[in-house]
Amino acid sequence: MSAPHLPKVAGIDPEVPVSTQTAAPLREIPAAPGAFIQDRLAGWVSDLTTLHELTERLAATATLDAALNELLHAGAALVGARRGLLVLERAGTTTPSTTLGLGLGPADLGHLETVERSATALGRVLDGPPDAADARDGIATPDLLGDQDLDPRHREVATRLGYAASYALPLASEAAGRLGGAVWFYDEPGEPSEKQRHLVGLYARYATEHLARLTELERARADIATVADELLPSRLPRIPGVRLAARHRTGPQGGGDWYDALPLPDHALGLAVGSVGGSGPSAMAAMGRLRASLRAYAVMEGEDPVAVLSDLELLLRLTEPARTATALFAYCEPAARKVVLAGAGHTPPLVLGDRRCEYVETTLSAPLGMLACWEAPSVEFSPAPGETVLLYTDGLLRRTGDAMDRAFARLHSAAAYVPKADRHDPAAVTDHVLRAMLPDGLDQSDSTEDVVVLAAHFD
């Protein structure tokens, strides 16, 4: 008689023997197969996002000083340091053209300069061969005070300033070459990780290209400013009974605003301001020709400002028919305190003193180059003793960013509130007006407008 079969239950095969071993309880949930890769990708995305944000902030800088400050701060954040030092050098020289510190005062920078250049990591990345490994990876000194071969003076300075490690990196790229170097200081022994070195290296190469562009731009602006200054009076004349002061700022592209002051026969004085349309080298060259021509006409017939501007109009129309310009010329007799002026499309002068502050009412006229024949009546007025006549170009008004009527009101208010102690000094008057009109300074880099202010104080 055969043994009875066990009943079948869905999902269980009664023929398969049951194991007597009990499996260990599941204490941890196993990680998904791609979790490690996902973590790595998340880290890379975070690093690239940080690098992108830092490079965008650097790209937004418009001046060399702002870019250098941003580079020092961003580099310190990338390598985990608190202080740093950056040096720019002109090509072919070993003299720093720019030295900037982060978390280091002037005295600290002075102490660092006493260390021999070759004894520092920064000096080695600055002076080493461009194709050396240091030029690519930088130099890490993880324990300065523990280095037995450290220069004694360097050890003394490091102890005084309280840093124990450093990481130096050259500012170099294939296109720009080597512009300089940067070093960041650690308060405790340590060095940046491989990932930090990679990120700061990428950032430094981009920063080098940006610095090279800004360096060339600032050099070009400096050249333009030099040329513009050479086209204007090198000094103001000394005429009995009147004292002069002038302020001038050329836009970054070079503009056509100008001024002049020249002695005339019989102890007279000619004052002129003007503006040529356009910007760049062409406008600067036209400005130089216009000013030179006005000087010649003023010497011949300066007592008649209308004739001077009429001759200037004819010259401009014949030689540069596509050019327009504004100009104002004033013939002054300081001894008689008499001023005769004429303007061609130019802003009116402002007279300020202890008893009045008002614009001179001039005849409305078109700019030079816009009429077949220019002529407008002249205006005569008498400044009282102690009063100052302020001539300026419309760039001063436009730089405020206000509508013209509001800008005129601001200029009037600025002149009216010149302190009494400064009203007899034309230089102090011009400086006060500029500070009131342009609180951010005359040399702000984000404006393309030229500015000219010429002040004549009558004793």
JSON list of N, CA, C and O in Angstrom, two decimals, residues 206-245:
[
{"chain": "A", "resi": 206, "resn": "TYR", "atom": "N", "xyz": [40.18, 80.99, -16.60]},
{"chain": "A", "resi": 206, "resn": "TYR", "atom": "CA", "xyz": [39.16, 81.91, -17.13]},
{"chain": "A", "resi": 206, "resn": "TYR", "atom": "C", "xyz": [39.44, 83.33, -16.66]},
{"chain": "A", "resi": 206, "resn": "TYR", "atom": "O", "xyz": [39.32, 84.29, -17.43]},
{"chain": "A", "resi": 207, "resn": "ALA", "atom": "N", "xyz": [39.79, 83.48, -15.38]},
{"chain": "A", "resi": 207, "resn": "ALA", "atom": "CA", "xyz": [40.05, 84.81, -14.83]},
{"chain": "A", "resi": 207, "resn": "ALA", "atom": "C", "xyz": [41.22, 85.48, -15.55]},
{"chain": "A", "resi": 207, "resn": "ALA", "atom": "O", "xyz": [41.20, 86.70, -15.76]},
{"chain": "A", "resi": 208, "resn": "THR", "atom": "N", "xyz": [42.23, 84.70, -15.93]},
{"chain": "A", "resi": 208, "resn": "THR", "atom": "CA", "xyz": [43.37, 85.27, -16.64]},
{"chain": "A", "resi": 208, "resn": "THR", "atom": "C", "xyz": [42.95, 85.90, -17.95]},
{"chain": "A", "resi": 208, "resn": "THR", "atom": "O", "xyz": [43.39, 87.00, -18.30]},
{"chain": "A", "resi": 209, "resn": "GLU", "atom": "N", "xyz": [42.09, 85.21, -18.70]},
{"chain": "A", "resi": 209, "resn": "GLU", "atom": "CA", "xyz": [41.61, 85.76, -19.96]},
{"chain": "A", "resi": 209, "resn": "GLU", "atom": "C", "xyz": [40.82, 87.06, -19.72]},
{"chain": "A", "resi": 209, "resn": "GLU", "atom": "O", "xyz": [40.98, 88.03, -20.46]},
{"chain": "A", "resi": 210, "resn": "HIS", "atom": "N", "xyz": [40.01, 87.06, -18.68]},
{"chain": "A", "resi": 210, "resn": "HIS", "atom": "CA", "xyz": [39.22, 88.25, -18.36]},
{"chain": "A", "resi": 210, "resn": "HIS", "atom": "C", "xyz": [40.13, 89.40, -17.93]},
{"chain": "A", "resi": 210, "resn": "HIS", "atom": "O", "xyz": [39.94, 90.56, -18.35]},
{"chain": "A", "resi": 211, "resn": "LEU", "atom": "N", "xyz": [41.12, 89.11, -17.12]},
{"chain": "A", "resi": 211, "resn": "LEU", "atom": "CA", "xyz": [42.06, 90.15, -16.69]},
{"chain": "A", "resi": 211, "resn": "LEU", "atom": "C", "xyz": [42.85, 90.71, -17.85]},
{"chain": "A", "resi": 211, "resn": "LEU", "atom": "O", "xyz": [43.14, 91.91, -17.90]},
{"chain": "A", "resi": 212, "resn": "ALA", "atom": "N", "xyz": [43.23, 89.85, -18.79]},
{"chain": "A", "resi": 212, "resn": "ALA", "atom": "CA", "xyz": [43.97, 90.31, -19.96]},
{"chain": "A", "resi": 212, "resn": "ALA", "atom": "C", "xyz": [43.13, 91.30, -20.77]},
{"chain": "A", "resi": 212, "resn": "ALA", "atom": "O", "xyz": [43.63, 92.33, -21.24]},
{"chain": "A", "resi": 213, "resn": "ARG", "atom": "N", "xyz": [41.83, 91.01, -20.92]},
{"chain": "A", "resi": 213, "resn": "ARG", "atom": "CA", "xyz": [40.96, 91.92, -21.66]},
{"chain": "A", "resi": 213, "resn": "ARG", "atom": "C", "xyz": [40.82, 93.26, -20.93]},
{"chain": "A", "resi": 213, "resn": "ARG", "atom": "O", "xyz": [40.89, 94.33, -21.56]},
{"chain": "A", "resi": 214, "resn": "LEU", "atom": "N", "xyz": [40.62, 93.19, -19.61]},
{"chain": "A", "resi": 214, "resn": "LEU", "atom": "CA", "xyz": [40.46, 94.43, -18.85]},
{"chain": "A", "resi": 214, "resn": "LEU", "atom": "C", "xyz": [41.76, 95.25, -18.83]},
{"chain": "A", "resi": 214, "resn": "LEU", "atom": "O", "xyz": [41.72, 96.48, -18.86]},
{"chain": "A", "resi": 215, "resn": "THR", "atom": "N", "xyz": [42.89, 94.56, -18.78]},
{"chain": "A", "resi": 215, "resn": "THR", "atom": "CA", "xyz": [44.18, 95.27, -18.80]},
{"chain": "A", "resi": 215, "resn": "THR", "atom": "C", "xyz": [44.36, 96.04, -20.09]},
{"chain": "A", "resi": 215, "resn": "THR", "atom": "O", "xyz": [44.77, 97.21, -20.10]},
{"chain": "A", "resi": 216, "resn": "GLU", "atom": "N", "xyz": [44.04, 95.38, -21.22]},
{"chain": "A", "resi": 216, "resn": "GLU", "atom": "CA", "xyz": [44.15, 96.06, -22.51]},
{"chain": "A", "resi": 216, "resn": "GLU", "atom": "C", "xyz": [43.16, 97.21, -22.60]},
{"chain": "A", "resi": 216, "resn": "GLU", "atom": "O", "xyz": [43.48, 98.28, -23.13]},
{"chain": "A", "resi": 217, "resn": "LEU", "atom": "N", "xyz": [41.95, 97.00, -22.07]},
{"chain": "A", "resi": 217, "resn": "LEU", "atom": "CA", "xyz": [40.94, 98.06, -22.10]},
{"chain": "A", "resi": 217, "resn": "LEU", "atom": "C", "xyz": [41.38, 99.27, -21.28]},
{"chain": "A", "resi": 217, "resn": "LEU", "atom": "O", "xyz": [41.26, 100.41, -21.73]},
{"chain": "A", "resi": 218, "resn": "GLU", "atom": "N", "xyz": [41.91, 99.03, -20.08]},
{"chain": "A", "resi": 218, "resn": "GLU", "atom": "CA", "xyz": [42.35, 100.15, -19.25]},
{"chain": "A", "resi": 218, "resn": "GLU", "atom": "C", "xyz": [43.57, 100.84, -19.85]},
{"chain": "A", "resi": 218, "resn": "GLU", "atom": "O", "xyz": [43.72, 102.06, -19.73]},
{"chain": "A", "resi": 219, "resn": "ARG", "atom": "N", "xyz": [44.42, 100.07, -20.51]},
{"chain": "A", "resi": 219, "resn": "ARG", "atom": "CA", "xyz": [45.56, 100.70, -21.16]},
{"chain": "A", "resi": 219, "resn": "ARG", "atom": "C", "xyz": [45.09, 101.60, -22.31]},
{"chain": "A", "resi": 219, "resn": "ARG", "atom": "O", "xyz": [45.60, 102.72, -22.50]},
{"chain": "A", "resi": 220, "resn": "ALA", "atom": "N", "xyz": [44.10, 101.12, -23.07]},
{"chain": "A", "resi": 220, "resn": "ALA", "atom": "CA", "xyz": [43.56, 101.94, -24.15]},
{"chain": "A", "resi": 220, "resn": "ALA", "atom": "C", "xyz": [42.88, 103.19, -23.61]},
{"chain": "A", "resi": 220, "resn": "ALA", "atom": "O", "xyz": [43.03, 104.28, -24.18]},
{"chain": "A", "resi": 221, "resn": "ARG", "atom": "N", "xyz": [42.15, 103.04, -22.50]},
{"chain": "A", "resi": 221, "resn": "ARG", "atom": "CA", "xyz": [41.50, 104.21, -21.90]},
{"chain": "A", "resi": 221, "resn": "ARG", "atom": "C", "xyz": [42.53, 105.22, -21.41]},
{"chain": "A", "resi": 221, "resn": "ARG", "atom": "O", "xyz": [42.33, 106.44, -21.55]},
{"chain": "A", "resi": 222, "resn": "ALA", "atom": "N", "xyz": [43.61, 104.72, -20.83]},
{"chain": "A", "resi": 222, "resn": "ALA", "atom": "CA", "xyz": [44.65, 105.63, -20.36]},
{"chain": "A", "resi": 222, "resn": "ALA", "atom": "C", "xyz": [45.30, 106.37, -21.53]},
{"chain": "A", "resi": 222, "resn": "ALA", "atom": "O", "xyz": [45.59, 107.57, -21.43]},
{"chain": "A", "resi": 223, "resn": "ASP", "atom": "N", "xyz": [45.50, 105.66, -22.65]},
{"chain": "A", "resi": 223, "resn": "ASP", "atom": "CA", "xyz": [46.08, 106.31, -23.83]},
{"chain": "A", "resi": 223, "resn": "ASP", "atom": "C", "xyz": [45.14, 107.39, -24.37]},
{"chain": "A", "resi": 223, "resn": "ASP", "atom": "O", "xyz": [45.58, 108.48, -24.76]},
{"chain": "A", "resi": 224, "resn": "ILE", "atom": "N", "xyz": [43.84, 107.07, -24.38]},
{"chain": "A", "resi": 224, "resn": "ILE", "atom": "CA", "xyz": [42.86, 108.05, -24.87]},
{"chain": "A", "resi": 224, "resn": "ILE", "atom": "C", "xyz": [42.85, 109.28, -23.96]},
{"chain": "A", "resi": 224, "resn": "ILE", "atom": "O", "xyz": [42.82, 110.42, -24.44]},
{"chain": "A", "resi": 225, "resn": "ALA", "atom": "N", "xyz": [42.88, 109.04, -22.65]},
{"chain": "A", "resi": 225, "resn": "ALA", "atom": "CA", "xyz": [42.88, 110.17, -21.72]},
{"chain": "A", "resi": 225, "resn": "ALA", "atom": "C", "xyz": [44.13, 111.02, -21.88]},
{"chain": "A", "resi": 225, "resn": "ALA", "atom": "O", "xyz": [44.08, 112.26, -21.79]},
{"chain": "A", "resi": 226, "resn": "THR", "atom": "N", "xyz": [45.27, 110.37, -22.14]},
{"chain": "A", "resi": 226, "resn": "THR", "atom": "CA", "xyz": [46.51, 111.12, -22.34]},
{"chain": "A", "resi": 226, "resn": "THR", "atom": "C", "xyz": [46.44, 111.98, -23.58]},
{"chain": "A", "resi": 226, "resn": "THR", "atom": "O", "xyz": [46.83, 113.15, -23.57]},
{"chain": "A", "resi": 227, "resn": "VAL", "atom": "N", "xyz": [45.93, 111.40, -24.67]},
{"chain": "A", "resi": 227, "resn": "VAL", "atom": "CA", "xyz": [45.80, 112.18, -25.91]},
{"chain": "A", "resi": 227, "resn": "VAL", "atom": "C", "xyz": [44.85, 113.36, -25.71]},
{"chain": "A", "resi": 227, "resn": "VAL", "atom": "O", "xyz": [45.11, 114.47, -26.15]},
{"chain": "A", "resi": 228, "resn": "ALA", "atom": "N", "xyz": [43.72, 113.09, -25.02]},
{"chain": "A", "resi": 228, "resn": "ALA", "atom": "CA", "xyz": [42.76, 114.16, -24.78]},
{"chain": "A", "resi": 228, "resn": "ALA", "atom": "C", "xyz": [43.38, 115.28, -23.94]},
{"chain": "A", "resi": 228, "resn": "ALA", "atom": "O", "xyz": [43.16, 116.47, -24.22]},
{"chain": "A", "resi": 229, "resn": "ASP", "atom": "N", "xyz": [44.15, 114.92, -22.93]},
{"chain": "A", "resi": 229, "resn": "ASP", "atom": "CA", "xyz": [44.79, 115.94, -22.10]},
{"chain": "A", "resi": 229, "resn": "ASP", "atom": "C", "xyz": [45.81, 116.75, -22.91]},
{"chain": "A", "resi": 229, "resn": "ASP", "atom": "O", "xyz": [45.96, 117.96, -22.69]},
{"chain": "A", "resi": 230, "resn": "GLU", "atom": "N", "xyz": [46.50, 116.08, -23.84]},
{"chain": "A", "resi": 230, "resn": "GLU", "atom": "CA", "xyz": [47.48, 116.80, -24.65]},
{"chain": "A", "resi": 230, "resn": "GLU", "atom": "C", "xyz": [46.81, 117.77, -25.62]},
{"chain": "A", "resi": 230, "resn": "GLU", "atom": "O", "xyz": [47.44, 118.75, -26.05]},
{"chain": "A", "resi": 231, "resn": "LEU", "atom": "N", "xyz": [45.55, 117.49, -25.97]},
{"chain": "A", "resi": 231, "resn": "LEU", "atom": "CA", "xyz": [44.83, 118.39, -26.88]},
{"chain": "A", "resi": 231, "resn": "LEU", "atom": "C", "xyz": [44.24, 119.60, -26.16]},
{"chain": "A", "resi": 231, "resn": "LEU", "atom": "O", "xyz": [43.74, 120.51, -26.81]},
{"chain": "A", "resi": 232, "resn": "LEU", "atom": "N", "xyz": [44.28, 119.59, -24.83]},
{"chain": "A", "resi": 232, "resn": "LEU", "atom": "CA", "xyz": [43.72, 120.68, -24.03]},
{"chain": "A", "resi": 232, "resn": "LEU", "atom": "C", "xyz": [44.85, 121.50, -23.42]},
{"chain": "A", "resi": 232, "resn": "LEU", "atom": "O", "xyz": [46.02, 121.09, -23.46]},
{"chain": "A", "resi": 233, "resn": "PRO", "atom": "N", "xyz": [44.54, 122.65, -22.85]},
{"chain": "A", "resi": 233, "resn": "PRO", "atom": "CA", "xyz": [45.62, 123.51, -22.32]},
{"chain": "A", "resi": 233, "resn": "PRO", "atom": "C", "xyz": [46.45, 122.79, -21.25]},
{"chain": "A", "resi": 233, "resn": "PRO", "atom": "O", "xyz": [45.89, 122.13, -20.36]},
{"chain": "A", "resi": 234, "resn": "SER", "atom": "N", "xyz": [47.75, 122.91, -21.37]},
{"chain": "A", "resi": 234, "resn": "SER", "atom": "CA", "xyz": [48.63, 122.31, -20.36]},
{"chain": "A", "resi": 234, "resn": "SER", "atom": "C", "xyz": [48.62, 123.11, -19.06]},
{"chain": "A", "resi": 234, "resn": "SER", "atom": "O", "xyz": [48.88, 122.57, -17.99]},
{"chain": "A", "resi": 235, "resn": "ARG", "atom": "N", "xyz": [48.32, 124.39, -19.15]},
{"chain": "A", "resi": 235, "resn": "ARG", "atom": "CA", "xyz": [48.20, 125.24, -17.96]},
{"chain": "A", "resi": 235, "resn": "ARG", "atom": "C", "xyz": [47.28, 126.41, -18.30]},
{"chain": "A", "resi": 235, "resn": "ARG", "atom": "O", "xyz": [47.10, 126.76, -19.47]},
{"chain": "A", "resi": 236, "resn": "LEU", "atom": "N", "xyz": [46.71, 126.99, -17.27]},
{"chain": "A", "resi": 236, "resn": "LEU", "atom": "CA", "xyz": [45.81, 128.13, -17.46]},
{"chain": "A", "resi": 236, "resn": "LEU", "atom": "C", "xyz": [46.59, 129.43, -17.32]},
{"chain": "A", "resi": 236, "resn": "LEU", "atom": "O", "xyz": [47.50, 129.52, -16.49]},
{"chain": "A", "resi": 237, "resn": "PRO", "atom": "N", "xyz": [46.25, 130.44, -18.11]},
{"chain": "A", "resi": 237, "resn": "PRO", "atom": "CA", "xyz": [47.01, 131.70, -18.06]},
{"chain": "A", "resi": 237, "resn": "PRO", "atom": "C", "xyz": [46.75, 132.47, -16.77]},
{"chain": "A", "resi": 237, "resn": "PRO", "atom": "O", "xyz": [45.72, 132.30, -16.11]},
{"chain": "A", "resi": 238, "resn": "ARG", "atom": "N", "xyz": [47.69, 133.33, -16.43]},
{"chain": "A", "resi": 238, "resn": "ARG", "atom": "CA", "xyz": [47.56, 134.22, -15.28]},
{"chain": "A", "resi": 238, "resn": "ARG", "atom": "C", "xyz": [47.28, 135.64, -15.79]},
{"chain": "A", "resi": 238, "resn": "ARG", "atom": "O", "xyz": [48.13, 136.25, -16.42]},
{"chain": "A", "resi": 239, "resn": "ILE", "atom": "N", "xyz": [46.09, 136.10, -15.52]},
{"chain": "A", "resi": 239, "resn": "ILE", "atom": "CA", "xyz": [45.67, 137.44, -15.95]},
{"chain": "A", "resi": 239, "resn": "ILE", "atom": "C", "xyz": [45.29, 138.23, -14.72]},
{"chain": "A", "resi": 239, "resn": "ILE", "atom": "O", "xyz": [44.51, 137.74, -13.88]},
{"chain": "A", "resi": 240, "resn": "PRO", "atom": "N", "xyz": [45.81, 139.45, -14.54]},
{"chain": "A", "resi": 240, "resn": "PRO", "atom": "CA", "xyz": [45.43, 140.25, -13.36]},
{"chain": "A", "resi": 240, "resn": "PRO", "atom": "C", "xyz": [43.93, 140.46, -13.29]},
{"chain": "A", "resi": 240, "resn": "PRO", "atom": "O", "xyz": [43.27, 140.76, -14.29]},
{"chain": "A", "resi": 241, "resn": "GLY", "atom": "N", "xyz": [43.39, 140.28, -12.09]},
{"chain": "A", "resi": 241, "resn": "GLY", "atom": "CA", "xyz": [41.97, 140.52, -11.87]},
{"chain": "A", "resi": 241, "resn": "GLY", "atom": "C", "xyz": [41.08, 139.31, -12.02]},
{"chain": "A", "resi": 241, "resn": "GLY", "atom": "O", "xyz": [39.88, 139.39, -11.74]},
{"chain": "A", "resi": 242, "resn": "VAL", "atom": "N", "xyz": [41.61, 138.19, -12.43]},
{"chain": "A", "resi": 242, "resn": "VAL", "atom": "CA", "xyz": [40.79, 136.99, -12.60]},
{"chain": "A", "resi": 242, "resn": "VAL", "atom": "C", "xyz": [41.64, 135.76, -12.30]},
{"chain": "A", "resi": 242, "resn": "VAL", "atom": "O", "xyz": [42.83, 135.71, -12.59]},
{"chain": "A", "resi": 243, "resn": "ARG", "atom": "N", "xyz": [41.01, 134.77, -11.65]},
{"chain": "A", "resi": 243, "resn": "ARG", "atom": "CA", "xyz": [41.66, 133.51, -11.37]},
{"chain": "A", "resi": 243, "resn": "ARG", "atom": "C", "xyz": [40.83, 132.38, -11.98]},
{"chain": "A", "resi": 243, "resn": "ARG", "atom": "O", "xyz": [39.60, 132.40, -11.95]},
{"chain": "A", "resi": 244, "resn": "LEU", "atom": "N", "xyz": [41.53, 131.36, -12.52]},
{"chain": "A", "resi": 244, "resn": "LEU", "atom": "CA", "xyz": [40.88, 130.31, -13.30]},
{"chain": "A", "resi": 244, "resn": "LEU", "atom": "C", "xyz": [41.10, 128.93, -12.68]},
{"chain": "A", "resi": 244, "resn": "LEU", "atom": "O", "xyz": [42.11, 128.69, -12.01]},
{"chain": "A", "resi": 245, "resn": "ALA", "atom": "N", "xyz": [40.16, 128.05, -12.93]},
{"chain": "A", "resi": 245, "resn": "ALA", "atom": "CA", "xyz": [40.29, 126.63, -12.55]},
{"chain": "A", "resi": 245, "resn": "ALA", "atom": "C", "xyz": [39.48, 125.82, -13.53]},
{"chain": "A", "resi": 245, "resn": "ALA", "atom": "O", "xyz": [38.43, 126.26, -14.02]}
]
